[in-house]
Amino acid sequence: LQTRMQSLQPDPKAQYRSVYEALKKIVLTEGFWRPLRGINVTMLGAGPAHALYFACYENMKKSLSDTLQHGGNSHLANGIAGSVATLLHDAVMNPAEAPSVPVPVVKQRLQMFNSPYPSVLSCVRTVLRTEGVGAFYRSYTTQLTMNVPFQAIHFITYELLQEHLNPGRQYRPQSHIVAGAVAGAVAAAATTPLDVCKTLLNTQENVALSSLHVGGHLSGMLNAFRTVYQLGGVPGFFKGVQARVIYQMPSTAIAWSVYEFFKYFLTKHTLENRT
């Protein structure tokens, strides 16, 4: 839904005023399973991504907090730790995944209205043949530029909310769910303009680019920003913000809940073994 709603010049049959209308229209006209297209591509990178994020974040947060605030909870440390964790993850995962599993590009092209690709493999082959390997990297810079502020805002907001909802820092599922959901929503809304640019670079929206007489393929974050502004003005940068927030809230709530549970479980198990 987010990919469709971020389209700058959508097909008349794919124009949606709300998330509910988009979901209803897609299910009725394209089938019940259509909104889930591309989920298999997303799942391939989910496990390793979260493992790297949280492992790096936890270690960086502790080290920086000890340095900046003598063991206290430093929001600056949280933001830096989130940013470094993102850079480490993207540096390790993207080059390894992109040649064989170009996750963002393939996922978003499969999700577009009237997508000509019947499968993941078909999409990869067609893009390689018609646009070359570089097509999988057009949004890489934008991806990094978006992920760093997203994770910095995300982690700072989560830790800030935990200070108020769970000052004792005990295992409390309700506080982890609420803080995770709100943190995801705030970070998603703040970084929507970058996500719109990333979607344009990944999908190379033909109708939109043709209307501006853009020849070849669009590349580079500055070109993407300029194109989005020419086509939609300032509101264009916030297309799909509702869908993006709705998507991120349960995603980050579940991620933090699972992470906090296993941290509590493993810590408790280790202490019991020592005793």
Backbone as numpy.savetxt, mean C-alpha at the origin, in Angstrom:
# Nx Ny Nz CAx CAy CAz Cx Cy Cz
-11.21 -2.12 -6.24 -12.04 -0.91 -6.24 -11.18 0.35 -6.24
-10.12 0.33 -5.43 -9.25 1.50 -5.35 -8.63 1.81 -6.70
-8.14 0.79 -7.40 -7.52 1.00 -8.71 -8.52 1.59 -9.69
-9.74 1.05 -9.71 -10.78 1.54 -10.62 -11.13 3.00 -10.31
-11.30 3.31 -9.02 -11.74 4.65 -8.63 -10.65 5.70 -8.80
-9.39 5.26 -8.95 -8.31 6.20 -9.18 -8.08 6.49 -10.66
-8.86 5.84 -11.52 -8.75 6.09 -12.95 -9.08 7.54 -13.25
-8.21 8.21 -14.00 -8.38 9.65 -14.25 -9.43 9.94 -15.31
-9.55 9.08 -16.31 -10.60 9.22 -17.33 -11.20 7.84 -17.58
-12.06 7.38 -16.66 -12.59 6.03 -16.75 -13.60 5.86 -17.89
-13.78 4.62 -18.30 -14.81 4.28 -19.27 -16.17 4.65 -18.67
-17.12 5.12 -19.49 -18.45 5.48 -18.96 -19.10 4.37 -18.14
-18.78 3.11 -18.47 -19.34 1.98 -17.73 -18.61 1.73 -16.42
-17.53 2.43 -16.20 -16.73 2.22 -14.99 -16.58 3.51 -14.19
-17.64 4.32 -14.18 -17.64 5.55 -13.40 -18.46 5.31 -12.13
-17.82 5.52 -10.98 -18.46 5.22 -9.70 -18.43 6.44 -8.79
-19.53 6.63 -8.06 -19.63 7.76 -7.15 -19.25 7.39 -5.73
-19.27 6.11 -5.40 -18.93 5.67 -4.06 -18.40 4.24 -4.10
-17.82 3.82 -2.99 -17.29 2.46 -2.89 -18.41 1.43 -3.02
-19.53 1.71 -2.35 -20.65 0.77 -2.41 -21.19 0.62 -3.83
-21.34 1.76 -4.53 -21.84 1.72 -5.90 -20.87 0.95 -6.80
-19.57 1.18 -6.60 -18.56 0.49 -7.41 -18.62 -1.01 -7.19
-18.68 -1.42 -5.92 -18.72 -2.85 -5.59 -19.98 -3.51 -6.17
-21.11 -2.85 -6.00 -22.38 -3.39 -6.49 -22.36 -3.51 -8.01
-21.88 -2.48 -8.69 -21.88 -2.46 -10.15 -20.92 -3.52 -10.72
-19.76 -3.66 -10.10 -18.78 -4.64 -10.57 -19.31 -6.05 -10.40
-19.90 -6.34 -9.25 -20.44 -7.68 -9.00 -21.58 -8.01 -9.96
-22.47 -7.05 -10.20 -23.62 -7.29 -11.07 -23.23 -7.43 -12.54
-22.27 -6.65 -12.99 -21.93 -6.65 -14.41 -20.75 -7.55 -14.78
-19.86 -7.79 -13.82 -18.64 -8.54 -14.15 -18.46 -9.83 -13.35
-19.39 -10.10 -12.44 -19.32 -11.35 -11.70 -18.90 -11.15 -10.25
-19.28 -12.12 -9.41 -19.06 -12.03 -7.96 -17.59 -11.97 -7.59
-16.73 -12.71 -8.33 -15.32 -12.82 -7.98 -14.45 -11.70 -8.58
-15.03 -10.85 -9.41 -14.23 -9.82 -10.10 -13.50 -8.87 -9.14
-14.13 -8.43 -8.02 -13.41 -7.52 -7.12 -12.18 -8.15 -6.47
-12.08 -9.48 -6.50 -10.95 -10.16 -5.88 -9.82 -10.45 -6.87
-9.98 -10.00 -8.10 -8.96 -10.28 -9.11 -7.64 -9.61 -8.73
-6.57 -10.35 -8.81 -5.25 -9.84 -8.45 -4.86 -10.16 -7.02
-5.76 -10.81 -6.26 -5.46 -11.09 -4.85 -4.34 -12.12 -4.72
-4.27 -13.04 -5.69 -3.20 -14.05 -5.64 -1.83 -13.42 -5.79
-1.75 -12.35 -6.59 -0.47 -11.65 -6.75 -0.09 -10.94 -5.46
-1.08 -10.33 -4.81 -0.82 -9.61 -3.56 -0.34 -10.55 -2.47
-0.94 -11.73 -2.38 -0.62 -12.68 -1.32 0.81 -13.18 -1.40
1.40 -13.19 -2.60 2.76 -13.68 -2.77 3.77 -12.88 -1.95
3.55 -11.58 -1.86 4.52 -10.74 -1.15 4.13 -10.38 0.27
2.92 -10.77 0.71 2.41 -10.32 2.01 3.22 -10.86 3.19
3.48 -12.16 3.21 4.18 -12.77 4.34 5.58 -12.23 4.53
6.44 -12.33 3.52 7.81 -11.81 3.67 7.84 -10.31 3.98
6.90 -9.55 3.37 6.88 -8.10 3.58 6.65 -7.76 5.04
5.65 -8.37 5.66 5.33 -8.06 7.05 6.41 -8.56 8.00
7.02 -9.68 7.68 8.10 -10.20 8.53 9.27 -9.22 8.57
9.66 -8.70 7.40 10.76 -7.74 7.34 10.40 -6.42 8.00
9.17 -5.92 7.74 8.73 -4.66 8.32 8.87 -4.68 9.84
8.21 -5.66 10.45 8.11 -5.66 11.91 9.42 -6.02 12.59
10.20 -6.93 12.00 11.48 -7.29 12.60 12.42 -6.09 12.63
12.52 -5.41 11.49 13.39 -4.23 11.40 12.85 -3.11 12.29
11.54 -2.88 12.26 10.94 -1.79 13.03 11.18 -1.96 14.52
10.97 -3.15 15.03 11.10 -3.39 16.48 12.52 -3.14 16.95
13.49 -3.61 16.18 14.89 -3.43 16.57 15.33 -1.97 16.46
14.93 -1.32 15.37 15.28 0.09 15.18 14.63 0.97 16.23
13.36 0.70 16.53 12.62 1.51 17.50 13.29 1.46 18.87
13.67 0.28 19.29 14.29 0.12 20.61 15.64 0.83 20.66
16.45 0.63 19.61 17.79 1.23 19.59 17.72 2.75 19.58
16.84 3.30 18.71 16.74 4.76 18.60 16.10 5.38 19.83
15.10 4.72 20.41 14.45 5.25 21.62 15.43 5.31 22.77
16.29 4.30 22.89 17.31 4.30 23.95 18.27 5.48 23.76
18.55 5.80 22.51 19.49 6.89 22.22 18.84 8.27 22.37
17.63 8.41 21.82 16.98 9.73 21.78 16.25 10.08 23.07
15.70 9.07 23.75 14.87 9.37 24.92 15.18 8.44 26.09
16.34 7.88 26.10 16.81 7.04 27.21 15.80 5.95 27.59
15.38 5.20 26.61 14.48 4.08 26.88 13.01 4.43 26.79
12.67 5.71 26.67 11.26 6.11 26.56 10.73 5.87 25.16
9.47 6.23 24.96 8.84 6.05 23.65 8.98 7.33 22.84
9.97 7.38 21.97 10.22 8.57 21.16 9.46 8.45 19.84
8.60 9.43 19.55 7.84 9.42 18.29 8.76 9.63 17.10
9.81 10.40 17.30 10.79 10.57 16.23 11.46 9.24 15.91
11.79 8.49 16.95 12.40 7.17 16.77 11.44 6.24 16.04
10.15 6.31 16.38 9.15 5.46 15.73 9.06 5.77 14.24
9.07 7.07 13.91 8.98 7.47 12.51 10.20 7.05 11.71
11.38 7.25 12.30 12.62 6.87 11.62 12.68 5.36 11.44
12.30 4.63 12.49 12.32 3.16 12.42 11.38 2.65 11.34
10.19 3.26 11.25 9.24 2.87 10.20 9.77 3.15 8.81
10.45 4.28 8.65 11.01 4.64 7.35 12.15 3.70 6.95
13.03 3.40 7.89 14.16 2.51 7.60 13.66 1.11 7.29
12.65 0.66 8.04 12.08 -0.67 7.78 11.50 -0.74 6.37
10.88 0.34 5.93 10.30 0.39 4.59 11.39 0.35 3.52
12.44 1.14 3.72 13.54 1.17 2.75 14.21 -0.20 2.65
14.42 -0.84 3.80 15.05 -2.17 3.80 14.19 -3.17 3.06
12.88 -3.15 3.36 11.96 -4.08 2.72 11.93 -3.90 1.21
11.78 -2.64 0.76 11.68 -2.37 -0.67 12.99 -2.67 -1.39
14.10 -2.39 -0.73 15.40 -2.65 -1.35 15.64 -4.14 -1.54
15.17 -4.95 -0.57 15.38 -6.39 -0.64 14.34 -7.09 -1.51
13.07 -6.71 -1.33 11.97 -7.43 -1.97 11.73 -7.05 -3.42
11.71 -5.75 -3.73 11.32 -5.34 -5.08 12.25 -5.84 -6.18
13.58 -5.70 -6.06 14.43 -6.21 -7.13 14.31 -7.72 -7.28
14.08 -8.44 -6.18 13.98 -9.89 -6.25 12.67 -10.33 -6.88
11.60 -9.59 -6.60 10.28 -9.99 -7.08 9.98 -9.51 -8.49
10.44 -8.30 -8.84 9.98 -7.65 -10.07 10.19 -8.45 -11.34
11.36 -9.09 -11.59 11.53 -9.79 -12.84 10.57 -10.95 -13.02
10.26 -11.69 -11.92 9.41 -12.87 -12.06 7.98 -12.63 -11.60
7.81 -11.79 -10.58 6.47 -11.51 -10.08 6.32 -10.00 -9.90
6.04 -9.24 -10.97 5.91 -7.78 -10.89 4.59 -7.40 -10.23
4.55 -7.53 -8.91 3.31 -7.46 -8.15 2.46 -6.22 -8.42
2.94 -4.98 -8.16 2.05 -3.83 -8.31 1.53 -3.63 -9.73
2.41 -3.75 -10.72 2.02 -3.52 -12.10 0.99 -4.54 -12.56
1.27 -5.82 -12.32 0.36 -6.89 -12.74 -0.97 -6.79 -12.01
-0.91 -6.59 -10.70 -2.14 -6.51 -9.90 -3.07 -5.42 -10.41
-2.52 -4.23 -10.63 -3.37 -3.11 -11.01 -3.87 -3.21 -12.44
-3.08 -3.81 -13.32 -3.55 -4.00 -14.70 -4.66 -5.04 -14.76
-4.59 -6.05 -13.93 -5.65 -7.05 -13.87 -6.94 -6.46 -13.30
-6.80 -5.43 -12.45 -7.96 -4.85 -11.79 -8.66 -3.76 -12.60
-8.03 -3.30 -13.68 -8.64 -2.24 -14.48 -9.89 -2.74 -15.20
-10.79 -1.80 -15.53 -12.02 -2.14 -16.25 -11.67 -2.66 -17.64
-12.34 -3.74 -18.06 -12.10 -4.37 -19.36 -10.63 -4.76 -19.54
-10.02 -5.25 -18.48 -8.63 -5.69 -18.56 -8.49 -6.78 -19.61
-7.54 -6.64 -20.55 -7.39 -7.62 -21.63 -6.62 -8.87 -21.21
-6.18 -8.92 -19.96 -5.33 -10.03 -19.53 -6.15 -11.10 -18.80
-6.16 -12.34 -19.31 -6.94 -13.41 -18.67 -6.28 -13.98 -17.42
-4.95 -13.78 -17.26 -4.25 -14.36 -16.12 -3.00 -13.55 -15.80
-2.39 -13.88 -14.65 -1.15 -13.22 -14.23 -0.05 -13.44 -15.26
0.12 -14.70 -15.68 1.18 -15.04 -16.62 0.99 -14.32 -17.96
-0.27 -14.24 -18.41 -0.57 -13.55 -19.66 -0.20 -12.07 -19.57
-0.50 -11.47 -18.44 -0.19 -10.05 -18.24 1.32 -9.83 -18.26
2.06 -10.67 -17.54 3.52 -10.54 -17.48 4.12 -10.66 -18.88
3.67 -11.68 -19.62 4.20 -11.91 -20.97 3.91 -10.75 -21.91
2.67 -10.25 -21.86 2.27 -9.17 -22.76 3.04 -7.89 -22.46
3.16 -7.55 -21.18 3.88 -6.33 -20.80 5.36 -6.44 -21.19
5.95 -7.60 -20.98 7.35 -7.80 -21.37 7.55 -7.64 -22.87
6.60 -8.20 -23.63 6.72 -8.16 -25.09 6.49 -6.77 -25.65
5.52 -6.04 -25.12 5.14 -4.75 -25.70 5.85 -3.55 -25.06
6.23 -3.65 -23.79 6.79 -2.49 -23.09 8.18 -2.74 -22.51
8.59 -4.00 -22.44 9.91 -4.30 -21.92 9.94 -4.40 -20.40
11.09 -4.82 -19.87 11.25 -5.01 -18.42 11.06 -3.70 -17.66
11.42 -2.58 -18.28 11.31 -1.28 -17.61 9.91 -0.93 -17.16
8.90 -1.55 -17.78 7.51 -1.27 -17.41 7.23 -1.64 -15.96
7.94 -2.65 -15.45 7.72 -3.10 -14.09 8.37 -2.18 -13.06
9.18 -1.24 -13.52 9.90 -0.37 -12.59 9.50 1.11 -12.70
8.51 1.41 -13.57 8.16 2.82 -13.78 7.71 3.51 -12.50
7.04 2.78 -11.62 6.52 3.41 -10.39 7.39 3.12 -9.18
8.60 2.56 -9.41 9.45 2.16 -8.28 9.81 3.36 -7.41
10.23 4.46 -8.04 10.58 5.66 -7.28 9.38 6.19 -6.52
8.24 6.23 -7.20 7.02 6.70 -6.55 6.63 5.77 -5.41
6.83 4.47 -5.61 6.52 3.49 -4.57 7.34 3.77 -3.31
8.64 4.01 -3.49 9.50 4.33 -2.36 9.08 5.65 -1.72
8.81 6.65 -2.57 8.43 7.98 -2.07 7.13 7.91 -1.28
6.22 7.02 -1.67 4.95 6.87 -0.97 5.10 6.03 0.28
5.86 4.94 0.20 5.95 4.01 1.32 6.63 4.61 2.54
7.65 5.43 2.32 8.38 6.00 3.46 7.48 6.90 4.30
6.82 7.93 3.72 5.92 8.74 4.56 4.72 7.95 5.08
4.22 6.99 4.28 3.08 6.19 4.74 3.44 5.44 6.02
4.58 4.74 6.01 4.94 3.95 7.19 5.35 4.84 8.36
5.98 5.97 8.07 6.35 6.89 9.16 5.08 7.39 9.87
4.09 7.86 9.10 2.82 8.32 9.68 2.11 7.17 10.37
2.11 6.01 9.73 1.44 4.82 10.24 1.97 4.44 11.63
3.29 4.29 11.76 3.89 3.85 13.03 3.78 4.92 14.11
3.99 6.18 13.74 3.88 7.25 14.73 2.46 7.32 15.29
1.46 7.25 14.39 0.06 7.31 14.83 -0.29 6.13 15.71
0.16 4.94 15.33 -0.14 3.74 16.13 0.45 3.86 17.53
1.73 4.23 17.62 2.37 4.34 18.93 1.76 5.46 19.77
1.37 6.55 19.12 0.73 7.66 19.83 -0.60 7.23 20.43
-1.40 6.50 19.65 -2.69 6.02 20.14 -2.52 4.98 21.24
-1.47 4.15 21.13 -1.22 3.16 22.18 -0.90 3.83 23.51
-0.23 4.98 23.46 0.08 5.71 24.69 -1.19 6.10 25.44
-2.25 6.41 24.69 -3.50 6.85 25.30 -4.45 5.68 25.59
-4.52 4.72 24.67 -5.46 3.60 24.83 -4.90 2.48 25.71
-3.58 2.33 25.70 -2.96 1.22 26.41 -1.63 1.68 27.01
-1.68 2.61 27.99 -0.44 3.20 28.53 0.48 2.16 29.19
-0.09 1.06 29.70 0.73 0.03 30.33 1.40 -0.88 29.33
1.08 -0.72 28.06 1.63 -1.53 26.97 1.47 -3.03 27.23
0.26 -3.41 27.69 -0.06 -4.81 27.86 -0.71 -5.34 26.59
-0.91 -6.65 26.55 -1.58 -7.22 25.39 -3.09 -7.01 25.53
-3.62 -6.07 24.76 -5.05 -5.77 24.77 -5.53 -5.71 23.32
-6.14 -6.78 22.84 -6.54 -6.86 21.42 -7.37 -5.67 20.94
-8.30 -5.19 21.81 -9.16 -4.07 21.38 -8.34 -2.83 21.05
-7.36 -2.52 21.89 -6.56 -1.31 21.65 -5.68 -1.47 20.41
-5.20 -2.68 20.16 -4.37 -2.92 18.98 -5.21 -2.79 17.70
-6.43 -3.29 17.74 -7.31 -3.20 16.57 -7.66 -1.76 16.25
-8.09 -1.01 17.28 -8.50 0.38 17.09 -7.32 1.24 16.63
-6.19 1.13 17.33 -5.02 1.92 16.99 -4.50 1.57 15.59
-4.52 0.28 15.26 -4.06 -0.15 13.94 -4.95 0.39 12.83
-6.27 0.33 13.04 -7.21 0.80 12.02 -7.09 2.31 11.80
-7.04 3.06 12.89 -6.93 4.53 12.78 -5.60 4.93 12.16
-4.53 4.27 12.56 -3.20 4.58 12.01 -3.18 4.33 10.50
-3.77 3.21 10.07 -3.83 2.90 8.65 -4.65 3.92 7.88
-5.78 4.35 8.46 -6.65 5.32 7.81 -5.96 6.67 7.63
-5.29 7.14 8.67 -4.60 8.44 8.62 -3.48 8.41 7.59
-2.67 7.34 7.62 -1.55 7.24 6.68 -2.05 7.09 5.25
-3.12 6.34 5.05 -3.67 6.13 3.71 -4.19 7.44 3.12
-4.95 8.19 3.91 -5.50 9.45 3.43 -4.40 10.45 3.09
-3.38 10.51 3.93 -2.29 11.49 3.73 -1.45 11.20 2.50
-1.34 9.92 2.12 -0.47 9.55 0.99 -1.25 9.19 -0.27
-2.55 9.49 -0.31 -3.36 9.18 -1.50 -2.82 9.84 -2.77
-2.39 11.12 -2.75 -1.87 11.72 -3.99 -0.73 10.92 -4.61
0.15 10.40 -3.78 1.26 9.59 -4.29 0.75 8.27 -4.86
-0.28 7.72 -4.23 -0.83 6.46 -4.71 -1.53 6.62 -6.06
-2.18 7.77 -6.26 -2.81 8.04 -7.55 -1.76 8.09 -8.66
-0.64 8.74 -8.36 0.46 8.81 -9.34 1.03 7.43 -9.62
1.17 6.63 -8.57 1.69 5.27 -8.73 0.76 4.44 -9.62
-0.55 4.57 -9.40 -1.53 3.83 -10.20 -1.43 4.22 -11.67
-1.29 5.53 -11.94 -1.17 5.99 -13.33 0.09 5.42 -13.99
1.20 5.39 -13.27 2.45 4.85 -13.82 2.34 3.34 -14.06
1.64 2.65 -13.17 1.50 1.20 -13.31 0.56 0.79 -14.43
-0.53 1.53 -14.58 -1.57 1.13 -15.54 -1.37 1.77 -16.92
-0.63 2.90 -16.97 -0.43 3.62 -18.25 -1.79 3.82 -18.93
-2.70 4.45 -18.22 -4.09 4.62 -18.66 -4.17 5.26 -20.05
-4.48 4.46 -21.03 -4.40 4.88 -22.43 -5.31 6.07 -22.78
-6.55 6.01 -22.31 -7.51 7.08 -22.64 -7.04 8.41 -22.08
-6.58 8.38 -20.82 -6.12 9.62 -20.18 -4.88 10.18 -20.86
-3.93 9.32 -21.16 -2.69 9.79 -21.79 -2.93 10.27 -23.22
-3.84 9.60 -23.93 -4.15 10.01 -25.31 -4.79 11.39 -25.35
-5.61 11.71 -24.34 -6.28 13.01 -24.32 -5.29 14.16 -24.17
-4.11 13.87 -23.62 -3.07 14.89 -23.47 -2.00 14.76 -24.55
-2.26 13.86 -25.50 -1.33 13.62 -26.62 0.06 13.20 -26.11
0.05 12.35 -25.07 1.30 11.84 -24.53 1.73 10.64 -25.37
2.88 10.75 -26.01 3.38 9.67 -26.84 4.24 8.71 -26.04
4.23 7.45 -26.39 5.03 6.46 -25.67 4.45 6.16 -24.31
5.34 5.90 -23.35 4.89 5.52 -22.01 5.29 6.58 -20.99
4.40 6.84 -20.06 4.65 7.83 -19.02 5.61 7.25 -17.98
6.61 8.01 -17.60 7.56 7.55 -16.58 7.98 8.72 -15.71
8.36 8.42 -14.49 8.85 9.45 -13.58 7.75 10.07 -12.75
8.07 10.30 -11.46 7.08 10.82 -10.53 6.64 12.24 -10.91
7.57 13.09 -11.33 7.21 14.47 -11.67 6.25 14.50 -12.87
6.51 13.66 -13.87 5.61 13.57 -15.01 4.23 13.08 -14.60
4.21 12.13 -13.67 2.94 11.60 -13.18 2.15 12.68 -12.45
2.83 13.46 -11.59 2.17 14.54 -10.86 1.60 15.57 -11.83
2.40 15.93 -12.83 1.96 16.91 -13.81 0.74 16.41 -14.59
0.76 15.15 -14.96 -0.34 14.56 -15.74 -1.62 14.49 -14.92
-1.50 14.07 -13.68 -2.68 13.98 -12.80 -3.29 15.36 -12.62
-2.46 16.38 -12.42 -2.97 17.74 -12.23 -3.65 18.25 -13.50
-3.07 17.98 -14.67 -3.66 18.42 -15.93 -5.02 17.77 -16.18
-5.16 16.53 -15.77 -6.40 15.79 -16.04 -7.48 16.00 -14.99
-7.08 16.18 -13.74 -8.09 16.27 -12.68 -7.93 17.40 -11.70
-6.90 18.24 -11.87 -6.68 19.32 -10.92 -6.33 18.75 -9.55
-6.49 19.56 -8.51 -6.20 19.13 -7.14 -7.09 17.96 -6.71
-8.41 17.98 -7.01 -9.26 16.83 -6.63 -8.77 15.51 -7.24
-8.10 15.58 -8.38 -7.61 14.36 -9.01 -6.64 13.59 -8.15
-5.91 14.29 -7.30 -4.93 13.63 -6.44 -5.59 12.84 -5.31
-6.88 13.05 -5.11 -7.57 12.35 -4.02 -8.66 11.40 -4.53
-8.54 11.04 -5.80 -9.47 10.06 -6.35 -9.23 8.71 -5.68
-10.31 8.09 -5.24 -10.20 6.78 -4.60 -9.78 6.82 -3.16
-9.75 8.02 -2.54 -9.29 8.12 -1.15 -10.18 7.31 -0.21
-11.49 7.31 -0.49 -12.42 6.56 0.36 -12.12 5.06 0.29
-11.94 4.55 -0.92 -11.64 3.13 -1.09 -10.29 2.78 -0.46
-9.33 3.67 -0.59 -7.99 3.42 -0.03 -8.03 3.34 1.49
-8.79 4.25 2.11 -8.91 4.26 3.57 -9.66 3.00 4.05
-10.75 2.67 3.36 -11.53 1.49 3.74 -10.70 0.22 3.60
-9.83 0.19 2.59 -8.96 -0.98 2.39 -7.88 -1.06 3.47
-7.28 0.08 3.81 -6.15 0.07 4.75 -6.58 -0.17 6.19
-7.77 0.28 6.58 -8.18 0.15 7.99 -8.19 -1.30 8.47
-8.92 -2.20 7.82 -8.87 -3.59 8.29 -7.51 -4.24 8.09
-6.81 -3.83 7.03 -5.50 -4.41 6.74 -4.51 -4.14 7.86
-4.39 -2.86 8.26 -3.45 -2.52 9.32 -3.94 -2.99 10.69
-5.26 -3.01 10.90 -5.80 -3.51 12.17 -5.46 -4.98 12.35
-5.64 -5.78 11.29 -5.32 -7.21 11.36 -3.82 -7.42 11.53
-3.02 -6.65 10.78 -1.56 -6.80 10.84 -1.05 -6.54 12.26
-1.49 -5.44 12.87 -1.04 -5.11 14.22 -1.57 -6.11 15.25
-2.80 -6.57 15.09 -3.38 -7.54 16.03 -2.60 -8.84 16.02
-2.31 -9.33 14.82 -1.56 -10.58 14.69 -0.14 -10.41 15.22
0.49 -9.29 14.88 1.85 -9.03 15.34 1.92 -8.95 16.86
1.00 -8.19 17.47 1.01 -8.03 18.93 0.70 -9.35 19.63
-0.16 -10.17 19.03 -0.48 -11.47 19.63 0.76 -12.36 19.67
1.46 -12.45 18.54 2.62 -13.33 18.50 3.77 -12.79 19.36
3.88 -11.47 19.44 4.90 -10.88 20.31 4.60 -11.23 21.77
3.33 -11.13 22.15 2.91 -11.48 23.51 3.11 -12.97 23.77
2.67 -13.80 22.82 2.75 -15.26 22.97 4.21 -15.72 23.09
5.08 -15.24 22.20 6.47 -15.66 22.19 7.22 -15.15 23.42
6.91 -13.90 23.83 7.55 -13.34 25.03 7.15 -14.13 26.27
5.86 -14.44 26.38 5.35 -15.20 27.52 5.97 -16.59 27.55
6.05 -17.23 26.37 6.62 -18.57 26.27 8.09 -18.57 26.67
8.83 -17.54 26.26 10.26 -17.43 26.58 10.45 -17.25 28.08
9.62 -16.38 28.71 9.72 -16.14 30.14 9.39 -17.40 30.94
8.38 -18.14 30.50 7.99 -19.38 31.19 9.11 -20.41 31.11
9.77 -20.49 29.97 10.88 -21.43 29.81 12.05 -21.07 30.71
12.31 -19.77 30.84 13.40 -19.33 31.72 13.10 -19.63 33.18
11.82 -19.43 33.56 11.40 -19.69 34.93 11.51 -21.19 35.25
